[in-house]
Amino acid sequence: MYDVIRRINRMFAQHEKNNVAAPKTPLYESILQNENEIKSSFSSSCDLTIHHVTLKGADGVVISIDNMVSKDIMSQAVLHPLYSYTFTGSGEKCIDDICTKVLFTDDITIIDTFEQLYTLILSGFAVIGIEGSRRMVSVGVQGYRSRSISEPESDIIQRGSRESFVEPVRTNMSMLRRRMKTPSLTFEMMTIGNVSKTEVCLCYLRDTVSDDVLNEVRKRLNKADIDTVFSAGYLAPYLEDSGSISPFSSVGVTERPDSLCGKMMEGRIGILIDGVPSALVVPCIFAEYFQTMDDYSNRPYFAFFTRMLKFAAFFIAMFLPGFYTALGTYDPEMFPTLTLNKIAISIGSTPLSLTAETIMILLVYEIMRESGLRMPQPLGYAVSIVGGLVIGDTAINAGLIGAPTLMVVAISAICSYIIPDLYAPTAVLRIVFSVIGGLFGIWGMAAAMCILFVNLCSKKSFGIPYMSPVTPLGATVLRDVIFRAGWKRLSYKNARVQNMPGAHTEVM
Amino acid sequence: MQQVDKERIASYQLVIMMFVIRICAVIMYPYSFGEDMSVWGLMIPLLMEIVWNFIVIIPIIGCTSLEKHEILPPLFSGKGERILLGAVFFYRSISDLYRFNGFGTEYAGQDLSRVMITILVFIAAVYAAVKGIEGVVRFSFLVFIWIILGSIVVMSGLIPSFDINMIKNAGYNPTRDNMKGLLMLISENTELSLLFCFLSRTKGRRTRPVILWNIFSGIFLVFMLILVSGTMGEYLIGMNYPFYHITDGAGTLQRLHPVFIGIVISAFVCMLGADLLILKEVLSFTIEKEKNVNRSFLAVSGTAAAAAIILSNNKTTADMIFDGKIMLLASVSVIVILPLVRIMSILLKEKRVLIRTVSLFLAMTVMVMLFTGCSSTPLDQRIIIQGIGVDKTDGRTSLTLLTLDTDDNEKYNSIKIIKGYGNSVSSAIDNVEISTGKKCLFSQCLFVILNRYSLNDTGASLDYFSDNKEVMKTMNIMACGSNSGMILTKAVMEMDYHSEDINMISDSNAVDQNDFHCTLFDYIVYEKNRNSELKIPVISIDPDTERLCVSGVFPVE
């Protein structure tokens, strides 16, 4: 009974959260009252700028946040026209005049609540208030410093664009708009984050997107009860299917606007987050991790070759240490004689067993990788020397680790960087498989691989099977998974993600 | 009654799943087709299995609910039939695990605990069942691709060195073997009852009627079953499992046995997963709450696994065809377990923390007890044997082992000679292991040389190696006149021969290689089929050149 009551309460609370909006406080007619209210909300923060202006025929105030607005645009497009114009009539008429006759900019919004005011000034808008009016005018004069468009860090390609997403969401939107000059490209702005009020933009092509998937994305984002959104990873769990536990994510991430445009052409939805230089992409299937923009720039035979390399590298990175420990521990007869001799000598001269040695080297490698990410660049060279000489050479000579084991781990590590997006599951699962291989041999490895692949096969991303189009098999769609068909064939009929075999977009 | 939201699968996915399950059933079929058993002697237990499976199918058909495009009308819809169905698939789960346990006993090394292997595979199958039919069929398609790729890998390895005579010499009898293959088809219809269970879950294409599509899929399935069963039946004659005895010139098949194990385990997960899936669906029809369904399912399936492990205690594969104890245990468990779970869940409803604590404690206790048996010998504690000399004198056997010296890093790939003595080859090996404190590894052994007294009784000398799964069937057999130990010692110590050099003497005979080349596989074929000849090359030290050479041939009679 208590369970039932608790569940009902929870449902009711959720319903209230979804349907009842937060209370909105209207602006006052008096500038002074508005000023006091704003100051108390901001606790008189030093970057809050409230500038009283005595205009011809009216008293006003300009509110902004220091270093969020461009002073040049402010003075030329806002202050100079305000001082030049002669206002007549009531405060409300003055506000209308400001909107239609005074300002030299088109990014103008009328606001009438404090919540709107806070959101806008914190987004780099300047807000103009006139004595006697319950409305204010917000003007887009953003001038905050942001990073310039640069090359992507992880999604690097040989041919193609060198642009990557940056932190301001509107800059990212403009990059997409430049590439897709079609009116069907639609941007939907949302605000997520109870405290941060982060702008989140849904991007999709109206002609290609599935309405069911789009509605589901909106529903899940609206349900995101989170205080702050500072990274793409904050929103990804809310977009995953509920109850789905898997080391692999069904939400893709990309740093490249051209890559996002290509995915939108296939009916996917991009999610841009203000302050995050990457975009989330849904639905995301497993085969996408092996596709890069370079595949579409090169000839099909080379694209096929590189994709085969990626598939092979993924399996090597994930399973090689496990198979090494399994075979070395329980089935040494699989090795050629000379290799077996080498391994036997190395095991005899090191203190740890093969399994323990493999796991230890994997963990040491992960420590080195993390330290390489965090440490200052000038020290990076020192770490490289320490890592290469100490770990690679001295440890072997000292008999702490064996050369064959180090070689196996090194090959696995190199292969794991071919697909950076899959590094996280690869890094963890290869340690798991090393333990299983060392404990239970090939039989344990096979059982564990069955569990992993069942997990992948049963996973869905917004109703699309995660392993599609391999299983369920889609022969037509397979043209861009293992092989990359020529552009004449690819452009003959565009594939849509919602038309993937096994897709049930109406049931999620 | 809880309504189960049925997932839909494509007809071709069902066909491929049936095929994968069939592969598994064929490979794991028990060693019952021995040469001393007549075809008709096998018919009684086989007919019983056929009747049993057809009794199962009728209530299965009745338990499918009528939906829009189903082709099977409902005959029965009562709770009793569903419970009967659950009991049947509970029995089948036990039977599947029982058979897998036997397969593991036959094929896994001594270092591995077959109990742990069975539990691991069981966990994988339970996970597949929990994920639903879509997960199982998609995974079975991946296994199908793996089978195709594995076959390509194996055939690619076999093609350069494949010799059809090796297979033909393994005692193949067309009439008898094809009949046995067909018997396997009609008796091991494990997947046919699954077919009826899942047929109602298939979705047809919009452009053609569902019935025609399902008929086509059924015909394709039957064709594939005949192809697989008939062919595999040939290879099962007189052998435990085909890949154990069949070999090729380079021993590639033996080296590729991880591929074989992976395929079998994956296919078995599909098979057991499908059985457990139906069991879970039956439970969902009889138990209302989703949470209790999962708990009941885990309890029932865990009981099946425990029963299979307990019942398979040291039994051979030949005892697994039809065991009345399994059926009794299955019936008692179904009658007892389900009500017990319901009563426990009602009584202990308020004490959730207590249930979790007790369950966790019990699970940990069981896991600690079962996490035993897996022990391995580290490579540095093994004697890697490259060549063996067997000398019999006055009833005593003396072994000269050429081994890789792994103790000294400086001398890479150097040979060390170890002597062993005993009443037989196996006792001599045991004495070597006791005296050195290391376990022998025979997989790298290239040759065995028998002296003339050993040649008088080749069985006593070579049976140890032919029965040892580690030994490669491509190991060369040679003979010498006097003392193989003396020849090997002189060759290694004075003439600077390595094991590969000695082995090449048998391989590189340029006069007539078929006559002067004898491998362990030739000996196995000779033992099974006494009509064939066995000629062992005789090696000696040429007094003029002071080098090893083949000086003659010893015909074994």
PDB file of N, CA, C and O in Angstrom, chain A residues 3 329-330 332-335 337-338 340-341 343 345 347-348 439-440 443 446 450-451 454-455 457-458 460 465 470-473 504, chain B residues 12-13 112 117 120 124 127 131 134 138-139 141-142 254-255 257-258 265-266 352 371 376 379-380 386 406 409 412-413 443-444:
ATOM      1  N   ASP A   3       3.840   1.505  -1.091  1.00  0.00           N
ATOM      2  CA  ASP A   3       4.453   1.607  -2.420  1.00  0.00           C
ATOM      3  C   ASP A   3       3.538   2.309  -3.380  1.00  0.00           C
ATOM      4  O   ASP A   3       3.947   3.171  -4.158  1.00  0.00           O
ATOM      5  N   THR A 329      47.419 -18.936 -20.771  1.00  0.00           N
ATOM      6  CA  THR A 329      47.201 -19.616 -19.490  1.00  0.00           C
ATOM      7  C   THR A 329      46.685 -21.036 -19.675  1.00  0.00           C
ATOM      8  O   THR A 329      47.114 -21.950 -18.989  1.00  0.00           O
ATOM      9  N   TYR A 330      45.730 -21.201 -20.600  1.00  0.00           N
ATOM     10  CA  TYR A 330      45.068 -22.509 -20.698  1.00  0.00           C
ATOM     11  C   TYR A 330      45.333 -23.239 -22.011  1.00  0.00           C
ATOM     12  O   TYR A 330      45.184 -24.453 -22.060  1.00  0.00           O
ATOM     13  N   PRO A 332      48.284 -22.980 -24.373  1.00  0.00           N
ATOM     14  CA  PRO A 332      49.545 -22.504 -24.956  1.00  0.00           C
ATOM     15  C   PRO A 332      49.893 -23.219 -26.247  1.00  0.00           C
ATOM     16  O   PRO A 332      50.714 -22.715 -27.028  1.00  0.00           O
ATOM     17  N   GLU A 333      49.244 -24.341 -26.506  1.00  0.00           N
ATOM     18  CA  GLU A 333      49.570 -25.074 -27.740  1.00  0.00           C
ATOM     19  C   GLU A 333      49.164 -24.304 -28.982  1.00  0.00           C
ATOM     20  O   GLU A 333      49.566 -24.643 -30.087  1.00  0.00           O
ATOM     21  N   MET A 334      48.353 -23.254 -28.813  1.00  0.00           N
ATOM     22  CA  MET A 334      47.944 -22.473 -29.977  1.00  0.00           C
ATOM     23  C   MET A 334      49.078 -21.623 -30.523  1.00  0.00           C
ATOM     24  O   MET A 334      49.073 -21.229 -31.679  1.00  0.00           O
ATOM     25  N   PHE A 335      50.049 -21.300 -29.672  1.00  0.00           N
ATOM     26  CA  PHE A 335      51.132 -20.424 -30.125  1.00  0.00           C
ATOM     27  C   PHE A 335      52.136 -21.209 -30.955  1.00  0.00           C
ATOM     28  O   PHE A 335      52.380 -22.386 -30.692  1.00  0.00           O
ATOM     29  N   THR A 337      55.892 -22.357 -31.915  1.00  0.00           N
ATOM     30  CA  THR A 337      56.909 -22.803 -30.961  1.00  0.00           C
ATOM     31  C   THR A 337      57.822 -21.675 -30.496  1.00  0.00           C
ATOM     32  O   THR A 337      58.075 -21.520 -29.294  1.00  0.00           O
ATOM     33  N   LEU A 338      58.313 -20.873 -31.456  1.00  0.00           N
ATOM     34  CA  LEU A 338      59.245 -19.808 -31.068  1.00  0.00           C
ATOM     35  C   LEU A 338      58.573 -18.784 -30.172  1.00  0.00           C
ATOM     36  O   LEU A 338      59.168 -18.317 -29.184  1.00  0.00           O
ATOM     37  N   LEU A 340      56.002 -19.326 -28.286  1.00  0.00           N
ATOM     38  CA  LEU A 340      55.744 -19.980 -27.015  1.00  0.00           C
ATOM     39  C   LEU A 340      56.990 -19.968 -26.145  1.00  0.00           C
ATOM     40  O   LEU A 340      56.930 -19.729 -24.939  1.00  0.00           O
ATOM     41  N   ASN A 341      58.116 -20.189 -26.773  1.00  0.00           N
ATOM     42  CA  ASN A 341      59.380 -20.190 -26.035  1.00  0.00           C
ATOM     43  C   ASN A 341      59.633 -18.825 -25.415  1.00  0.00           C
ATOM     44  O   ASN A 341      59.993 -18.710 -24.234  1.00  0.00           O
ATOM     45  N   ILE A 343      57.451 -16.488 -24.704  1.00  0.00           N
ATOM     46  CA  ILE A 343      56.476 -16.191 -23.651  1.00  0.00           C
ATOM     47  C   ILE A 343      56.844 -16.956 -22.386  1.00  0.00           C
ATOM     48  O   ILE A 343      56.786 -16.430 -21.269  1.00  0.00           O
ATOM     49  N   ILE A 345      59.790 -17.951 -21.456  1.00  0.00           N
ATOM     50  CA  ILE A 345      60.980 -17.344 -20.841  1.00  0.00           C
ATOM     51  C   ILE A 345      60.589 -16.064 -20.104  1.00  0.00           C
ATOM     52  O   ILE A 345      61.031 -15.818 -18.978  1.00  0.00           O
ATOM     53  N   ILE A 347      57.667 -15.265 -18.847  1.00  0.00           N
ATOM     54  CA  ILE A 347      56.888 -15.565 -17.641  1.00  0.00           C
ATOM     55  C   ILE A 347      57.817 -16.038 -16.528  1.00  0.00           C
ATOM     56  O   ILE A 347      57.655 -15.676 -15.358  1.00  0.00           O
ATOM     57  N   GLY A 348      58.791 -16.841 -16.927  1.00  0.00           N
ATOM     58  CA  GLY A 348      59.722 -17.365 -15.916  1.00  0.00           C
ATOM     59  C   GLY A 348      60.573 -16.277 -15.281  1.00  0.00           C
ATOM     60  O   GLY A 348      60.989 -16.405 -14.135  1.00  0.00           O
ATOM     61  N   LEU A 439      40.981 -16.227 -16.073  1.00  0.00           N
ATOM     62  CA  LEU A 439      40.303 -17.116 -15.121  1.00  0.00           C
ATOM     63  C   LEU A 439      39.677 -18.332 -15.803  1.00  0.00           C
ATOM     64  O   LEU A 439      39.718 -19.433 -15.274  1.00  0.00           O
ATOM     65  N   PHE A 440      39.053 -18.089 -16.957  1.00  0.00           N
ATOM     66  CA  PHE A 440      38.226 -19.145 -17.536  1.00  0.00           C
ATOM     67  C   PHE A 440      38.619 -19.534 -18.957  1.00  0.00           C
ATOM     68  O   PHE A 440      37.926 -20.319 -19.581  1.00  0.00           O
ATOM     69  N   TRP A 443      36.817 -20.536 -23.143  1.00  0.00           N
ATOM     70  CA  TRP A 443      35.400 -20.792 -22.873  1.00  0.00           C
ATOM     71  C   TRP A 443      34.767 -19.580 -22.196  1.00  0.00           C
ATOM     72  O   TRP A 443      33.669 -19.152 -22.547  1.00  0.00           O
ATOM     73  N   ALA A 446      34.465 -16.765 -24.695  1.00  0.00           N
ATOM     74  CA  ALA A 446      33.328 -16.949 -25.611  1.00  0.00           C
ATOM     75  C   ALA A 446      32.017 -16.602 -24.919  1.00  0.00           C
ATOM     76  O   ALA A 446      31.158 -15.939 -25.498  1.00  0.00           O
ATOM     77  N   CYS A 450      29.502 -13.532 -25.838  1.00  0.00           N
ATOM     78  CA  CYS A 450      28.074 -13.741 -26.101  1.00  0.00           C
ATOM     79  C   CYS A 450      27.246 -12.713 -25.338  1.00  0.00           C
ATOM     80  O   CYS A 450      26.315 -12.110 -25.894  1.00  0.00           O
ATOM     81  N   ILE A 451      27.585 -12.495 -24.066  1.00  0.00           N
ATOM     82  CA  ILE A 451      26.841 -11.516 -23.274  1.00  0.00           C
ATOM     83  C   ILE A 451      26.969 -10.129 -23.894  1.00  0.00           C
ATOM     84  O   ILE A 451      25.976  -9.382 -24.023  1.00  0.00           O
ATOM     85  N   VAL A 454      24.934 -10.006 -27.180  1.00  0.00           N
ATOM     86  CA  VAL A 454      23.491 -10.008 -26.906  1.00  0.00           C
ATOM     87  C   VAL A 454      23.069  -8.618 -26.439  1.00  0.00           C
ATOM     88  O   VAL A 454      22.016  -8.102 -26.830  1.00  0.00           O
ATOM     89  N   ASN A 455      23.906  -8.005 -25.603  1.00  0.00           N
ATOM     90  CA  ASN A 455      23.618  -6.655 -25.129  1.00  0.00           C
ATOM     91  C   ASN A 455      23.535  -5.674 -26.295  1.00  0.00           C
ATOM     92  O   ASN A 455      22.632  -4.846 -26.380  1.00  0.00           O
ATOM     93  N   CYS A 457      22.969  -6.454 -29.466  1.00  0.00           N
ATOM     94  CA  CYS A 457      21.888  -6.807 -30.396  1.00  0.00           C
ATOM     95  C   CYS A 457      20.517  -6.392 -29.849  1.00  0.00           C
ATOM     96  O   CYS A 457      19.610  -6.101 -30.614  1.00  0.00           O
ATOM     97  N   SER A 458      20.352  -6.388 -28.540  1.00  0.00           N
ATOM     98  CA  SER A 458      19.048  -6.068 -27.978  1.00  0.00           C
ATOM     99  C   SER A 458      18.893  -4.572 -27.718  1.00  0.00           C
ATOM    100  O   SER A 458      17.800  -4.111 -27.393  1.00  0.00           O
ATOM    101  N   LYS A 460      18.515  -0.563 -28.342  1.00  0.00           N
ATOM    102  CA  LYS A 460      17.861   0.264 -29.351  1.00  0.00           C
ATOM    103  C   LYS A 460      18.163   1.729 -29.082  1.00  0.00           C
ATOM    104  O   LYS A 460      18.448   2.129 -27.955  1.00  0.00           O
ATOM    105  N   PRO A 465      17.142  -0.489 -34.034  1.00  0.00           N
ATOM    106  CA  PRO A 465      18.064  -1.487 -33.469  1.00  0.00           C
ATOM    107  C   PRO A 465      19.503  -1.008 -33.569  1.00  0.00           C
ATOM    108  O   PRO A 465      19.931  -0.506 -34.608  1.00  0.00           O
ATOM    109  N   VAL A 470      23.316  -4.447 -39.794  1.00  0.00           N
ATOM    110  CA  VAL A 470      23.951  -5.773 -39.843  1.00  0.00           C
ATOM    111  C   VAL A 470      22.950  -6.825 -39.345  1.00  0.00           C
ATOM    112  O   VAL A 470      22.700  -7.841 -39.984  1.00  0.00           O
ATOM    113  N   THR A 471      22.400  -6.547 -38.158  1.00  0.00           N
ATOM    114  CA  THR A 471      21.338  -7.410 -37.657  1.00  0.00           C
ATOM    115  C   THR A 471      20.337  -6.547 -36.894  1.00  0.00           C
ATOM    116  O   THR A 471      20.683  -5.927 -35.896  1.00  0.00           O
ATOM    117  N   PRO A 472      19.117  -6.472 -37.382  1.00  0.00           N
ATOM    118  CA  PRO A 472      18.513  -7.112 -38.546  1.00  0.00           C
ATOM    119  C   PRO A 472      19.177  -6.659 -39.851  1.00  0.00           C
ATOM    120  O   PRO A 472      19.569  -5.503 -39.974  1.00  0.00           O
ATOM    121  N   LEU A 473      19.243  -7.601 -40.767  1.00  0.00           N
ATOM    122  CA  LEU A 473      19.987  -7.342 -41.991  1.00  0.00           C
ATOM    123  C   LEU A 473      19.202  -6.452 -42.935  1.00  0.00           C
ATOM    124  O   LEU A 473      18.008  -6.674 -43.170  1.00  0.00           O
ATOM    125  N   HIS A 504      11.219   0.392 -34.999  1.00  0.00           N
ATOM    126  CA  HIS A 504       9.841   0.559 -34.514  1.00  0.00           C
ATOM    127  C   HIS A 504       9.768   1.934 -33.911  1.00  0.00           C
ATOM    128  O   HIS A 504       9.865   2.095 -32.704  1.00  0.00           O
TER     129      HIS A 504
ATOM    130  N   TYR B  12      13.030 -14.681 -41.924  1.00  0.00           N
ATOM    131  CA  TYR B  12      14.388 -15.149 -42.207  1.00  0.00           C
ATOM    132  C   TYR B  12      15.219 -15.201 -40.922  1.00  0.00           C
ATOM    133  O   TYR B  12      16.105 -16.046 -40.766  1.00  0.00           O
ATOM    134  N   GLN B  13      14.947 -14.316 -39.984  1.00  0.00           N
ATOM    135  CA  GLN B  13      15.670 -14.346 -38.709  1.00  0.00           C
ATOM    136  C   GLN B  13      15.342 -15.640 -37.970  1.00  0.00           C
ATOM    137  O   GLN B  13      16.224 -16.256 -37.347  1.00  0.00           O
ATOM    138  N   LEU B 112      40.527 -26.586 -16.635  1.00  0.00           N
ATOM    139  CA  LEU B 112      39.322 -25.777 -16.531  1.00  0.00           C
ATOM    140  C   LEU B 112      38.246 -26.524 -15.772  1.00  0.00           C
ATOM    141  O   LEU B 112      38.051 -27.716 -15.956  1.00  0.00           O
ATOM    142  N   ILE B 117      32.439 -23.361 -16.379  1.00  0.00           N
ATOM    143  CA  ILE B 117      32.149 -23.099 -17.790  1.00  0.00           C
ATOM    144  C   ILE B 117      30.644 -23.188 -18.022  1.00  0.00           C
ATOM    145  O   ILE B 117      30.049 -22.333 -18.695  1.00  0.00           O
ATOM    146  N   LEU B 120      28.933 -20.123 -16.573  1.00  0.00           N
ATOM    147  CA  LEU B 120      29.155 -18.921 -17.393  1.00  0.00           C
ATOM    148  C   LEU B 120      28.256 -18.920 -18.616  1.00  0.00           C
ATOM    149  O   LEU B 120      27.635 -17.898 -18.951  1.00  0.00           O
ATOM    150  N   ALA B 124      25.079 -16.409 -19.653  1.00  0.00           N
ATOM    151  CA  ALA B 124      24.929 -15.753 -20.956  1.00  0.00           C
ATOM    152  C   ALA B 124      23.560 -16.064 -21.552  1.00  0.00           C
ATOM    153  O   ALA B 124      22.893 -15.178 -22.115  1.00  0.00           O
ATOM    154  N   TYR B 127      20.790 -14.181 -19.714  1.00  0.00           N
ATOM    155  CA  TYR B 127      20.813 -12.769 -20.128  1.00  0.00           C
ATOM    156  C   TYR B 127      20.153 -12.603 -21.489  1.00  0.00           C
ATOM    157  O   TYR B 127      19.389 -11.661 -21.724  1.00  0.00           O
ATOM    158  N   LYS B 131      16.619 -10.502 -22.373  1.00  0.00           N
ATOM    159  CA  LYS B 131      16.599  -9.432 -23.384  1.00  0.00           C
ATOM    160  C   LYS B 131      15.484  -9.623 -24.405  1.00  0.00           C
ATOM    161  O   LYS B 131      15.166  -8.694 -25.146  1.00  0.00           O
ATOM    162  N   GLU B 134      13.871 -10.614 -29.770  1.00  0.00           N
ATOM    163  CA  GLU B 134      14.601  -9.812 -30.759  1.00  0.00           C
ATOM    164  C   GLU B 134      16.101  -9.902 -30.516  1.00  0.00           C
ATOM    165  O   GLU B 134      16.884 -10.039 -31.465  1.00  0.00           O
ATOM    166  N   ARG B 138      18.643 -11.659 -33.280  1.00  0.00           N
ATOM    167  CA  ARG B 138      19.708 -10.819 -33.868  1.00  0.00           C
ATOM    168  C   ARG B 138      21.078 -11.380 -33.526  1.00  0.00           C
ATOM    169  O   ARG B 138      21.997 -11.372 -34.358  1.00  0.00           O
ATOM    170  N   PHE B 139      21.218 -11.850 -32.294  1.00  0.00           N
ATOM    171  CA  PHE B 139      22.492 -12.460 -31.909  1.00  0.00           C
ATOM    172  C   PHE B 139      22.741 -13.728 -32.713  1.00  0.00           C
ATOM    173  O   PHE B 139      23.868 -14.014 -33.119  1.00  0.00           O
ATOM    174  N   PHE B 141      21.878 -14.286 -35.681  1.00  0.00           N
ATOM    175  CA  PHE B 141      22.341 -13.895 -37.016  1.00  0.00           C
ATOM    176  C   PHE B 141      23.840 -13.596 -36.994  1.00  0.00           C
ATOM    177  O   PHE B 141      24.571 -13.940 -37.928  1.00  0.00           O
ATOM    178  N   LEU B 142      24.296 -12.940 -35.919  1.00  0.00           N
ATOM    179  CA  LEU B 142      25.738 -12.690 -35.782  1.00  0.00           C
ATOM    180  C   LEU B 142      26.510 -14.007 -35.690  1.00  0.00           C
ATOM    181  O   LEU B 142      27.594 -14.144 -36.272  1.00  0.00           O
ATOM    182  N   GLN B 254      43.519 -28.392 -35.730  1.00  0.00           N
ATOM    183  CA  GLN B 254      43.745 -28.467 -34.285  1.00  0.00           C
ATOM    184  C   GLN B 254      44.096 -27.104 -33.732  1.00  0.00           C
ATOM    185  O   GLN B 254      43.695 -26.735 -32.638  1.00  0.00           O
ATOM    186  N   ARG B 255      44.854 -26.327 -34.509  1.00  0.00           N
ATOM    187  CA  ARG B 255      45.250 -25.009 -34.008  1.00  0.00           C
ATOM    188  C   ARG B 255      44.087 -24.037 -34.024  1.00  0.00           C
ATOM    189  O   ARG B 255      44.133 -23.025 -33.341  1.00  0.00           O
ATOM    190  N   HIS B 257      41.054 -24.609 -32.997  1.00  0.00           N
ATOM    191  CA  HIS B 257      39.930 -25.051 -32.175  1.00  0.00           C
ATOM    192  C   HIS B 257      39.303 -23.936 -31.340  1.00  0.00           C
ATOM    193  O   HIS B 257      38.132 -24.070 -30.971  1.00  0.00           O
ATOM    194  N   PRO B 258      39.995 -22.811 -31.047  1.00  0.00           N
ATOM    195  CA  PRO B 258      39.236 -21.717 -30.400  1.00  0.00           C
ATOM    196  C   PRO B 258      38.087 -21.210 -31.256  1.00  0.00           C
ATOM    197  O   PRO B 258      37.041 -20.816 -30.720  1.00  0.00           O
ATOM    198  N   ILE B 265      29.814 -22.459 -28.422  1.00  0.00           N
ATOM    199  CA  ILE B 265      29.270 -21.751 -27.261  1.00  0.00           C
ATOM    200  C   ILE B 265      28.241 -20.725 -27.689  1.00  0.00           C
ATOM    201  O   ILE B 265      27.169 -20.590 -27.079  1.00  0.00           O
ATOM    202  N   SER B 266      28.550 -19.988 -28.744  1.00  0.00           N
ATOM    203  CA  SER B 266      27.590 -18.973 -29.213  1.00  0.00           C
ATOM    204  C   SER B 266      26.282 -19.631 -29.654  1.00  0.00           C
ATOM    205  O   SER B 266      25.189 -19.153 -29.322  1.00  0.00           O
ATOM    206  N   ARG B 352      11.913  -6.493   2.941  1.00  0.00           N
ATOM    207  CA  ARG B 352      12.664  -6.481   1.707  1.00  0.00           C
ATOM    208  C   ARG B 352      14.168  -6.490   1.953  1.00  0.00           C
ATOM    209  O   ARG B 352      14.942  -7.123   1.257  1.00  0.00           O
ATOM    210  N   PHE B 371      33.321 -21.335  -7.468  1.00  0.00           N
ATOM    211  CA  PHE B 371      34.493 -20.727  -8.100  1.00  0.00           C
ATOM    212  C   PHE B 371      35.745 -21.522  -7.766  1.00  0.00           C
ATOM    213  O   PHE B 371      36.736 -20.992  -7.295  1.00  0.00           O
ATOM    214  N   SER B 376      45.466 -23.284 -13.514  1.00  0.00           N
ATOM    215  CA  SER B 376      46.276 -23.458 -14.706  1.00  0.00           C
ATOM    216  C   SER B 376      47.723 -23.615 -14.305  1.00  0.00           C
ATOM    217  O   SER B 376      48.138 -23.170 -13.235  1.00  0.00           O
ATOM    218  N   LEU B 379      53.217 -21.174 -17.870  1.00  0.00           N
ATOM    219  CA  LEU B 379      54.063 -21.670 -18.952  1.00  0.00           C
ATOM    220  C   LEU B 379      55.485 -21.987 -18.494  1.00  0.00           C
ATOM    221  O   LEU B 379      56.118 -22.904 -19.015  1.00  0.00           O
ATOM    222  N   ASP B 380      55.973 -21.221 -17.530  1.00  0.00           N
ATOM    223  CA  ASP B 380      57.350 -21.479 -17.089  1.00  0.00           C
ATOM    224  C   ASP B 380      57.435 -22.735 -16.227  1.00  0.00           C
ATOM    225  O   ASP B 380      58.534 -23.199 -15.911  1.00  0.00           O
ATOM    226  N   GLN B 386      59.804 -31.067 -27.733  1.00  0.00           N
ATOM    227  CA  GLN B 386      59.902 -30.922 -29.187  1.00  0.00           C
ATOM    228  C   GLN B 386      60.128 -32.269 -29.876  1.00  0.00           C
ATOM    229  O   GLN B 386      59.863 -32.396 -31.060  1.00  0.00           O
ATOM    230  N   THR B 406      63.801 -23.156 -21.185  1.00  0.00           N
ATOM    231  CA  THR B 406      63.186 -21.844 -20.882  1.00  0.00           C
ATOM    232  C   THR B 406      63.755 -21.232 -19.614  1.00  0.00           C
ATOM    233  O   THR B 406      63.303 -20.186 -19.152  1.00  0.00           O
ATOM    234  N   ASN B 409      67.688 -17.195 -20.124  1.00  0.00           N
ATOM    235  CA  ASN B 409      67.323 -16.188 -21.115  1.00  0.00           C
ATOM    236  C   ASN B 409      68.359 -16.062 -22.217  1.00  0.00           C
ATOM    237  O   ASN B 409      68.071 -15.685 -23.335  1.00  0.00           O
ATOM    238  N   TYR B 412      68.597 -18.625 -26.142  1.00  0.00           N
ATOM    239  CA  TYR B 412      67.247 -18.623 -26.714  1.00  0.00           C
ATOM    240  C   TYR B 412      67.098 -19.799 -27.669  1.00  0.00           C
ATOM    241  O   TYR B 412      67.932 -20.056 -28.509  1.00  0.00           O
ATOM    242  N   ASN B 413      65.996 -20.507 -27.540  1.00  0.00           N
ATOM    243  CA  ASN B 413      65.655 -21.619 -28.425  1.00  0.00           C
ATOM    244  C   ASN B 413      66.646 -22.765 -28.346  1.00  0.00           C
ATOM    245  O   ASN B 413      66.803 -23.540 -29.290  1.00  0.00           O
ATOM    246  N   SER B 443      52.075 -30.243 -27.175  1.00  0.00           N
ATOM    247  CA  SER B 443      51.538 -29.660 -28.407  1.00  0.00           C
ATOM    248  C   SER B 443      52.615 -29.277 -29.408  1.00  0.00           C
ATOM    249  O   SER B 443      52.349 -29.174 -30.601  1.00  0.00           O
ATOM    250  N   GLN B 444      53.832 -29.030 -28.930  1.00  0.00           N
ATOM    251  CA  GLN B 444      54.906 -28.603 -29.845  1.00  0.00           C
ATOM    252  C   GLN B 444      55.799 -29.776 -30.269  1.00  0.00           C
ATOM    253  O   GLN B 444      56.824 -29.564 -30.915  1.00  0.00           O
TER     254      GLN B 444
END
